Tab-separated table of C-alpha atoms and ligand atoms in Angstrom:
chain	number	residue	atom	x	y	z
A	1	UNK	CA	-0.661	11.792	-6.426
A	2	UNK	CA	3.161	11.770	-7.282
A	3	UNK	CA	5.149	9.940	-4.923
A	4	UNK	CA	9.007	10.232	-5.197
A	5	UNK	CA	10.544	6.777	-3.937
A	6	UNK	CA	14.012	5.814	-3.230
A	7	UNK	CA	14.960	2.426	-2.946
A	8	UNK	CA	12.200	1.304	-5.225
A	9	UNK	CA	14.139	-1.488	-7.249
A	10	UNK	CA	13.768	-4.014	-3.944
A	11	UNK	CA	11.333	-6.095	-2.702
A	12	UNK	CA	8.630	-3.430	-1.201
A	13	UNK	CA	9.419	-0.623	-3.387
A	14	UNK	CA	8.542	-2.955	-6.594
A	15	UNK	CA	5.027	-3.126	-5.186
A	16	UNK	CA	4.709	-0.052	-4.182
A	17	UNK	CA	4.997	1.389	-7.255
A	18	UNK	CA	3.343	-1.251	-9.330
A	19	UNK	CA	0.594	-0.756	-6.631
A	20	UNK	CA	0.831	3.279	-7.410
A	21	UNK	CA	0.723	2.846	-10.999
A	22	UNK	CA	-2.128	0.499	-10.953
A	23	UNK	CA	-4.541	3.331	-9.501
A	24	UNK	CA	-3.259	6.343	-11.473
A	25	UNK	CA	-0.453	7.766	-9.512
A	26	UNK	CA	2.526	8.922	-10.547
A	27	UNK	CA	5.851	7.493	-9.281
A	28	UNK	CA	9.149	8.556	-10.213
A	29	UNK	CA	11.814	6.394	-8.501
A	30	UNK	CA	15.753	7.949	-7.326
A	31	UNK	CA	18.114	5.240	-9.016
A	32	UNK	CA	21.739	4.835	-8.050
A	33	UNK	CA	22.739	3.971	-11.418
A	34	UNK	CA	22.331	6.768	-14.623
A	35	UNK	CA	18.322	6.612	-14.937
A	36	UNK	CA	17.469	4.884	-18.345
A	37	UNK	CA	13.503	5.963	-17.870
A	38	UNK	CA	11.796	8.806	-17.884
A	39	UNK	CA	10.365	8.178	-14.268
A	40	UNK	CA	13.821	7.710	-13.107
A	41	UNK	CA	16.066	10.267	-11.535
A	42	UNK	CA	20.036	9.628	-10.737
A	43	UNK	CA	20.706	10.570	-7.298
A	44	UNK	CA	23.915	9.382	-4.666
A	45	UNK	CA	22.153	8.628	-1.424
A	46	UNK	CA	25.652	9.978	0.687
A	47	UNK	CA	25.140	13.686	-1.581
A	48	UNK	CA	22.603	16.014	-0.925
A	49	UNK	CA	19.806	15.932	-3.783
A	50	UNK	CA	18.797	18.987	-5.267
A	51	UNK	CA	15.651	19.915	-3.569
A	52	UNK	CA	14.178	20.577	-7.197
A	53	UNK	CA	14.201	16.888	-7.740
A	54	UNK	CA	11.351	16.559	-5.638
A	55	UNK	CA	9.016	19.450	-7.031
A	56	UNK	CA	5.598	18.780	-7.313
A	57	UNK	CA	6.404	15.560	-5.190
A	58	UNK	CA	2.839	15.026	-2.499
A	59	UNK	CA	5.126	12.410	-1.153
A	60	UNK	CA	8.906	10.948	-0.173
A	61	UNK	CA	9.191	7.483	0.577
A	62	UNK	CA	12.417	6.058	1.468
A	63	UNK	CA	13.064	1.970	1.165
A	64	UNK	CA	16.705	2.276	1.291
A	65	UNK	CA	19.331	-0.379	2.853
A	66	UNK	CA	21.713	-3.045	2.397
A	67	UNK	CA	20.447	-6.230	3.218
A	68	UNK	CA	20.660	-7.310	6.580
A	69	UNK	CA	21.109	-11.222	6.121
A	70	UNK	CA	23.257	-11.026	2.687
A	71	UNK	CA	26.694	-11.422	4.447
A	72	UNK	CA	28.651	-12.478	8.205
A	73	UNK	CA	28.234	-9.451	9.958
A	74	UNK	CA	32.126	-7.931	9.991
A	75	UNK	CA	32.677	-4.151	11.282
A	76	UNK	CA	32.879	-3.203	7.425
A	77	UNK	CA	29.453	-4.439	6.560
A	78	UNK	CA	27.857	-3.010	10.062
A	79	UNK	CA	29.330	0.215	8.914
A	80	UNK	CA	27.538	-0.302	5.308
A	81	UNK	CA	24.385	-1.330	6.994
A	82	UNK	CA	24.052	1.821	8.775
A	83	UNK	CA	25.487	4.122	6.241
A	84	UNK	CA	23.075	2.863	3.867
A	85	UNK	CA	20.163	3.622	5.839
A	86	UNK	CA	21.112	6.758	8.032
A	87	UNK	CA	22.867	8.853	5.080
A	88	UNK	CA	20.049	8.522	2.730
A	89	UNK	CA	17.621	9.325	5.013
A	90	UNK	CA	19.483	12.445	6.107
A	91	UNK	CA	19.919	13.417	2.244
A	92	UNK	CA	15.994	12.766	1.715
A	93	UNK	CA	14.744	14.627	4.743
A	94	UNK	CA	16.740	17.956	4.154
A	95	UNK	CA	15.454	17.687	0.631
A	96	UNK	CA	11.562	17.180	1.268
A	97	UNK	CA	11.973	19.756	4.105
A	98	UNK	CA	13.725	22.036	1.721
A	99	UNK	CA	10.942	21.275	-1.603
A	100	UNK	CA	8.031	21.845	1.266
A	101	UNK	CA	7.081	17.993	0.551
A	102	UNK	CA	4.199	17.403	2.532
A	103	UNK	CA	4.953	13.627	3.757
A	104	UNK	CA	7.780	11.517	4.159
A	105	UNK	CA	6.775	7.774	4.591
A	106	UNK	CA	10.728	6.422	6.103
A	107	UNK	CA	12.106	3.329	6.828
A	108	UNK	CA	12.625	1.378	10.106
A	109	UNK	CA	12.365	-1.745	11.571
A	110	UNK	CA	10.652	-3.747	15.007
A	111	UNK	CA	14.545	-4.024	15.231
A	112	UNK	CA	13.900	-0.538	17.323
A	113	UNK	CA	12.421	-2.775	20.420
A	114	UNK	CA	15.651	-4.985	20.965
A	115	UNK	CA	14.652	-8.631	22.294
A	116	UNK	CA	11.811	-7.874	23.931
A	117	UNK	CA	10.453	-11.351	25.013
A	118	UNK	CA	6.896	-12.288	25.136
A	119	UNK	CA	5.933	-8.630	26.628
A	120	UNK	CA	4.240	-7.045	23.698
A	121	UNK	CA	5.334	-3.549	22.473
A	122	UNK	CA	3.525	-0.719	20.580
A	123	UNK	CA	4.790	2.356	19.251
A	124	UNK	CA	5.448	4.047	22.911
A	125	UNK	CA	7.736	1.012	24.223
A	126	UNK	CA	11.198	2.654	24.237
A	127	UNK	CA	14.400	1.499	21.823
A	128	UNK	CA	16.039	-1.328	22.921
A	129	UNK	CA	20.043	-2.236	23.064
A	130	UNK	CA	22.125	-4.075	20.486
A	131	UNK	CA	23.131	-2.934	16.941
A	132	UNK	CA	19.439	-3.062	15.110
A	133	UNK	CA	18.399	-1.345	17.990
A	134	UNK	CA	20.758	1.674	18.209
A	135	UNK	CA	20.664	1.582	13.827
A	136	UNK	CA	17.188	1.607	14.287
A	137	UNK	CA	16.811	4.610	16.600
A	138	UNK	CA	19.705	6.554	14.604
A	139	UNK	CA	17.478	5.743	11.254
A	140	UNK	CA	14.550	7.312	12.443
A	141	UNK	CA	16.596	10.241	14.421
A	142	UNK	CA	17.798	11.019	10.442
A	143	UNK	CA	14.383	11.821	9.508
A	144	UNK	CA	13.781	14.637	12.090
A	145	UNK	CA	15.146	17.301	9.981
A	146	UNK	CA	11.944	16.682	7.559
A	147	UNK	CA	9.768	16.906	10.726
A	148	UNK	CA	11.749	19.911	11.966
A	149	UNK	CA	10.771	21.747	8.476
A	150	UNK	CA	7.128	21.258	8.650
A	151	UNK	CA	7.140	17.905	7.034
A	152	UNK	CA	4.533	14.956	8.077
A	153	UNK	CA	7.192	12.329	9.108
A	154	UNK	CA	5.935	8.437	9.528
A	155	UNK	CA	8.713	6.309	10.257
A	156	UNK	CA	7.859	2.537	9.357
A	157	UNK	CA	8.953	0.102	11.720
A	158	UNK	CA	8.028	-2.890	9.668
A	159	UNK	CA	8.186	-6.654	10.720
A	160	UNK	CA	9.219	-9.541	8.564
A	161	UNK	CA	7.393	-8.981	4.904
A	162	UNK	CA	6.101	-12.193	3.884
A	163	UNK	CA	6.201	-12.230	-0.494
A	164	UNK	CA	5.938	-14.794	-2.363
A	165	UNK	CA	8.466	-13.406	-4.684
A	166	UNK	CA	10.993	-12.510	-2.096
A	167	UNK	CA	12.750	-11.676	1.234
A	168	UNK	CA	12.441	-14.611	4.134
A	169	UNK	CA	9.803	-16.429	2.275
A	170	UNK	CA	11.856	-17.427	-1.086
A	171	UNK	CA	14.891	-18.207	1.634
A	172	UNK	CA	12.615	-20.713	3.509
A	173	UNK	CA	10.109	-22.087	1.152
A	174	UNK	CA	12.624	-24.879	-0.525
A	175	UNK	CA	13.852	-25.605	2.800
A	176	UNK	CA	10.558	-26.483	4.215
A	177	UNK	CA	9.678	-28.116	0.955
A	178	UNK	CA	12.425	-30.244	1.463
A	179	UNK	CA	11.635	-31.261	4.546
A	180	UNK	CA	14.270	-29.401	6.229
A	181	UNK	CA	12.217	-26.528	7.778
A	182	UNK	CA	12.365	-26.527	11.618
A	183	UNK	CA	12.690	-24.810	15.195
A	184	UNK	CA	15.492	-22.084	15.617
A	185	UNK	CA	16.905	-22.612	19.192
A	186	UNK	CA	14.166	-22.611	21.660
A	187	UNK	CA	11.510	-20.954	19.153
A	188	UNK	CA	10.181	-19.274	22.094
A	189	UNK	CA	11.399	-15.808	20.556
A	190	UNK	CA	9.012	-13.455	18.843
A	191	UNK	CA	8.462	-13.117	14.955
A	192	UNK	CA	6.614	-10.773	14.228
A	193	UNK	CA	5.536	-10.314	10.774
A	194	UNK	CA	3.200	-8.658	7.737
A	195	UNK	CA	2.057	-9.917	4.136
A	196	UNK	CA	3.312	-7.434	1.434
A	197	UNK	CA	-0.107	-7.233	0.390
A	198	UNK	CA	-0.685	-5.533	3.813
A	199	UNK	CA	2.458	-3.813	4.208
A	200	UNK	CA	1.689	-1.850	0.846
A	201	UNK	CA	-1.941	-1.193	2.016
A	202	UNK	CA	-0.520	0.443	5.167
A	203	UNK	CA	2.053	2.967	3.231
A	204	UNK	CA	-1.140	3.846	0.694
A	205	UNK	CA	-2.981	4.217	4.355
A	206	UNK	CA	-0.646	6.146	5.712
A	207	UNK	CA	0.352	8.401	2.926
A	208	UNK	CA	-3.306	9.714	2.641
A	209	UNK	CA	-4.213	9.582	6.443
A	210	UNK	CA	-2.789	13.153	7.904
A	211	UNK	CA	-3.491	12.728	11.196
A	212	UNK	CA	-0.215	9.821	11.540
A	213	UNK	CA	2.774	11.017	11.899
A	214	UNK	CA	6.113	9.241	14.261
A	215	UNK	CA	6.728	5.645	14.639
A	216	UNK	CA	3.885	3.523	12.991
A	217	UNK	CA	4.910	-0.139	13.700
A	218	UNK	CA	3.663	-1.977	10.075
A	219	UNK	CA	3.284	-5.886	11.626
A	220	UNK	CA	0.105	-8.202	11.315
A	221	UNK	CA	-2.320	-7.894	14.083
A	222	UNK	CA	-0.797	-11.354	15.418
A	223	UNK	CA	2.411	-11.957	16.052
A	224	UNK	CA	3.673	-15.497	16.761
A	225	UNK	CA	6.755	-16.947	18.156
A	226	UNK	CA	9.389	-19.089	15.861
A	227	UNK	CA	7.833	-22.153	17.240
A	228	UNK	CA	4.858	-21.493	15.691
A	229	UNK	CA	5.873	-19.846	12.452
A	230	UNK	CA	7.400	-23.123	12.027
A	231	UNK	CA	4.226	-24.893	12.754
A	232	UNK	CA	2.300	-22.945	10.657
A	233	UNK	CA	4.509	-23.177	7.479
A	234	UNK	CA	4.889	-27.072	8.005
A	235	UNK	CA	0.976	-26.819	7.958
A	236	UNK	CA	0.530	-24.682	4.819
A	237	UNK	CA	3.343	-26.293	2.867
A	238	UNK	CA	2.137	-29.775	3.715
A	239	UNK	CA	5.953	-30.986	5.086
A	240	UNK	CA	6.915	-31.881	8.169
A	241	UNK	CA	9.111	-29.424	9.926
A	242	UNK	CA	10.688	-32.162	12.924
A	243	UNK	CA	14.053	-29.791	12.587
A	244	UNK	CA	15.546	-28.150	15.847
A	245	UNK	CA	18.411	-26.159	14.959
A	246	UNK	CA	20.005	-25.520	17.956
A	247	UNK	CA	21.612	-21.157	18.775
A	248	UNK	CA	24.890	-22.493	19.141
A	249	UNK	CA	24.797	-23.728	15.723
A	250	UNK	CA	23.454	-20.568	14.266
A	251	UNK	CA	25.779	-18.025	15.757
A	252	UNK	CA	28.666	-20.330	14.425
A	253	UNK	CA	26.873	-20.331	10.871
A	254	UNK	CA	25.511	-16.037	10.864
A	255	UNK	CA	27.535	-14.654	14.072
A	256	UNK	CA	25.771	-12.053	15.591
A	257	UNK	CA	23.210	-11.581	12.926
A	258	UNK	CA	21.932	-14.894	14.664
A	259	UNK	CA	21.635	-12.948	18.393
A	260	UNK	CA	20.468	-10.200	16.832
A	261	UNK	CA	17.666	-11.322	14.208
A	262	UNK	CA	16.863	-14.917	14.716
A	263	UNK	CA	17.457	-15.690	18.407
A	264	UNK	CA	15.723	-12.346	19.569
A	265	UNK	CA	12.568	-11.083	18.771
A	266	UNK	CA	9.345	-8.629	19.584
A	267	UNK	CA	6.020	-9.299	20.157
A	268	UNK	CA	5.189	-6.093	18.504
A	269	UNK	CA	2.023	-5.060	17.360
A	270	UNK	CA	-0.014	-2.355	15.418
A	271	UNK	CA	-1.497	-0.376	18.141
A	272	UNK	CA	-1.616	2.874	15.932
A	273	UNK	CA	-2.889	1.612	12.881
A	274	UNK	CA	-5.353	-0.466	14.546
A	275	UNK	CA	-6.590	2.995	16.727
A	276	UNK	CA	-6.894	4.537	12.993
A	277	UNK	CA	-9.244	1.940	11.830
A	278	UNK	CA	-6.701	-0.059	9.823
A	279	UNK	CA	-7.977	-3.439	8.036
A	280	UNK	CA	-5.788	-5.924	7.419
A	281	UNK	CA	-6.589	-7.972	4.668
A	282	UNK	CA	-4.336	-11.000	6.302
A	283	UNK	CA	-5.084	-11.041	10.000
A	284	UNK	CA	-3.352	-14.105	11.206
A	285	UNK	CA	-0.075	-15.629	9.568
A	286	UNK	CA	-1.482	-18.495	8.266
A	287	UNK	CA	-3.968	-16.235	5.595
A	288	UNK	CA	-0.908	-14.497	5.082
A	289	UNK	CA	1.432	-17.654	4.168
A	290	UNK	CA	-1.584	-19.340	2.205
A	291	UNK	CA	-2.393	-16.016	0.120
A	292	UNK	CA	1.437	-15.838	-0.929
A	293	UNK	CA	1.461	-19.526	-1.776
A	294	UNK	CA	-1.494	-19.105	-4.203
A	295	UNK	CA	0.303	-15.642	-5.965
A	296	UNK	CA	3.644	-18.077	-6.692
A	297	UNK	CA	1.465	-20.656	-8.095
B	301	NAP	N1	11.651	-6.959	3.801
B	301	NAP	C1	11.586	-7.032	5.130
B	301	NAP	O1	11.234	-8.094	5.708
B	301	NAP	C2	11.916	-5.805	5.959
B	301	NAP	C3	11.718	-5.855	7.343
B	301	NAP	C4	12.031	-4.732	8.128
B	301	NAP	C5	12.542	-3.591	7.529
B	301	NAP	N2	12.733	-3.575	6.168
B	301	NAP	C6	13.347	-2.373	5.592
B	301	NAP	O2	12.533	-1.835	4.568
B	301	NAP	C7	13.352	-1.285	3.526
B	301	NAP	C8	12.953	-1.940	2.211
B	301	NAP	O3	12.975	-3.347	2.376
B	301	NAP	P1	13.077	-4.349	1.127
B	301	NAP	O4	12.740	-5.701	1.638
B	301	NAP	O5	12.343	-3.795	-0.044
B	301	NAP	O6	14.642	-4.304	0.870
B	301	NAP	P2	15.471	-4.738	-0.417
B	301	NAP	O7	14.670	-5.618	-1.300
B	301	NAP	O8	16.789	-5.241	0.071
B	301	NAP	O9	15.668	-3.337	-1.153
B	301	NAP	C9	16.316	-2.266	-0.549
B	301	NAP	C10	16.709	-1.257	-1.596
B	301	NAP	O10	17.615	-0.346	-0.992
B	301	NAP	C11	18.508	0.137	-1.963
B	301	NAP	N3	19.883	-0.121	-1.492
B	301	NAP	C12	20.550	-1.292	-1.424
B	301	NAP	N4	21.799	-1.103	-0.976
B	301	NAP	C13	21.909	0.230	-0.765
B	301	NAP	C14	22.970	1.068	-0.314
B	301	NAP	N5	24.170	0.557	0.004
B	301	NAP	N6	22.724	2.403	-0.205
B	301	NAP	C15	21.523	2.926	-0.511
B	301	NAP	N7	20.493	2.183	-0.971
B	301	NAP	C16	20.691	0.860	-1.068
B	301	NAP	C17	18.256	-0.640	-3.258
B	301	NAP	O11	17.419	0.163	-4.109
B	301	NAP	P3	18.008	0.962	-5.395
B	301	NAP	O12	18.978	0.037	-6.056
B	301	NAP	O13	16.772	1.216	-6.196
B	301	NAP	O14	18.646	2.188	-4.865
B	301	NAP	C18	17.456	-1.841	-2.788
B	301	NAP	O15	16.598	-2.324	-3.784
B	301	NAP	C19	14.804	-1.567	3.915
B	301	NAP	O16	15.325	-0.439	4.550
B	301	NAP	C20	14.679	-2.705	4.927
B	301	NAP	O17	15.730	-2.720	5.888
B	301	NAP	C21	12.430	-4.646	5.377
């Protein structure tokens, strides 16, 4: 299989195409600087890409975006955090459509559900409100001209990827190591989440499964709420976590990034890859934390 990926130097596209590689596959990743490789093509994600570039390609899979927790939250960087999700998509979809690619595997987020409080949501709970929300929904809406030309479209709304090598986990583990790990506000909100291991198996699933296409929520079978996430890594790490950090004190740190991602959350779950006969290899969060532990070891 050949499997064109943009977006591939962060933390999910590095395992995905190690994990590619590793069985045989070809991918060839769309770089943003001048490609130095001879699996690498050059590419501006705000220009359309010749459709050429993606000859031969089975598959598109698009990882793009700025990082949502890298910076306060101004106008400027909302603007960047959309642009660099919405344009690229745009570019990738009118490509694949116009190359005949037969899948496009593209990014979202459980963002898409707003703060939905303890109800639990699946992939036919409607968008929410608030900026992921409305980013969310325009991400996925970006993709439909891929769908429109005959392309099989999955759009990944993907919880919080737990890696031992990066994203939340690296960010928390010295904290909780240091004793410092603890509630965020009432830890009563939702945070829903999936190992990497399991987030690549469900892109390799759902790149050779035809029959899912649309919104394919990629979270662990058990979401918990912050006030046990925080239990659970006090457990694995072998700290106490006594902490309460109070939502006050986190919108003055992060602004609205704290309303928005840390305060809110959905108890969303993988209702369509569970109906396809999905295994997860980590089925509650504590496998999950405990099999990333023993990979940074
Ligand atoms: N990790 C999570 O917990 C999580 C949760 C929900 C959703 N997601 C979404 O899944 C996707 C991949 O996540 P990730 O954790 O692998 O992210 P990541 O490590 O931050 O990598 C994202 C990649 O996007 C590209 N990128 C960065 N800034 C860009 C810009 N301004 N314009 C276009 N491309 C840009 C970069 O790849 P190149 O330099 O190779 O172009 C970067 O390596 C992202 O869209 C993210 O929002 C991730």
């Amino acid at each position: 299989m050949r499997v064109t990926i943009a977006g591939s130097s962060g933390l999910i596209g590095t395992a995905l195409v190690q994990a590619l590689r590793a069985d045989g596959h070809t991918a060839v990743r769309l770089v943003r600087r001048p490609a130095e490789h001879a699996d690498e093509v050059q590419w501006s994600p705000d220009r359309a890409l010749d459709p050429s570039v993606l000859d031969g390609s089975d598959a598109v899979v698009n990882l793009c975006g700025a990082s949502l927790g890298d910076r306060r939250w101004s106008g400027a960087y909302k603007q960047e955090l959309r642009n660099s999700r919405v344009e690229p998509t745009e570019v990738l979809a009118e490509a694949a459509a116009r190359a005949g690619v037969p899948v496009m595997i593209s990014g979202s987020a459980v963002g898409y559900y707003g703060d939905t409080g303890d109800a639990k949501v699946d992939e036919n709970t409607p968008a929410g409100d608030g900026f992921l929300a409305d980013l969310c929904r325009d991400w996925e809406a970006a993709a439909a001209t891929a769908a429109d030309g005959g392309v099989r479209v999955v759009n990944i709304r993907t919880a919080l990827v737990l890696a031992s090598n990066g994203g939340i986990l690296s960010r928390l583990l010295p904290l909780y190591k240091f004793v410092l790990g603890g509630r965020l506000g009432d830890g009563c909100q939702y945070f829903p989440w999936i190992s990497l291991t399991d987030h690549i198996r469900a892109v390799r699933f759902l790149l050779d499964n035809d029959d899912l296409s649309g919104p394919v929520n990629l979270t662990g079978p058990a979401p918990v709420t912050n006030r046990e996430f925080n239990a659970v890594m006090a457990r694995v790490v072998g700290r106490p976590a006594p902490w309460i950090v109070p939502g006050f004190m986190l919108k003055a740190l992060v602004g609205e990034f704290a309303d928005e991602a840390i305060l809110s959350g959905q108890r969303a779950i993988p209702a369509k890859l569970e109906r396809a006969g999905f295994n997860f290899e980590h089925n509650t969060l504590r496998e999950a934390l405990e099999a990333e532990l023993r990979h940074r070891q």
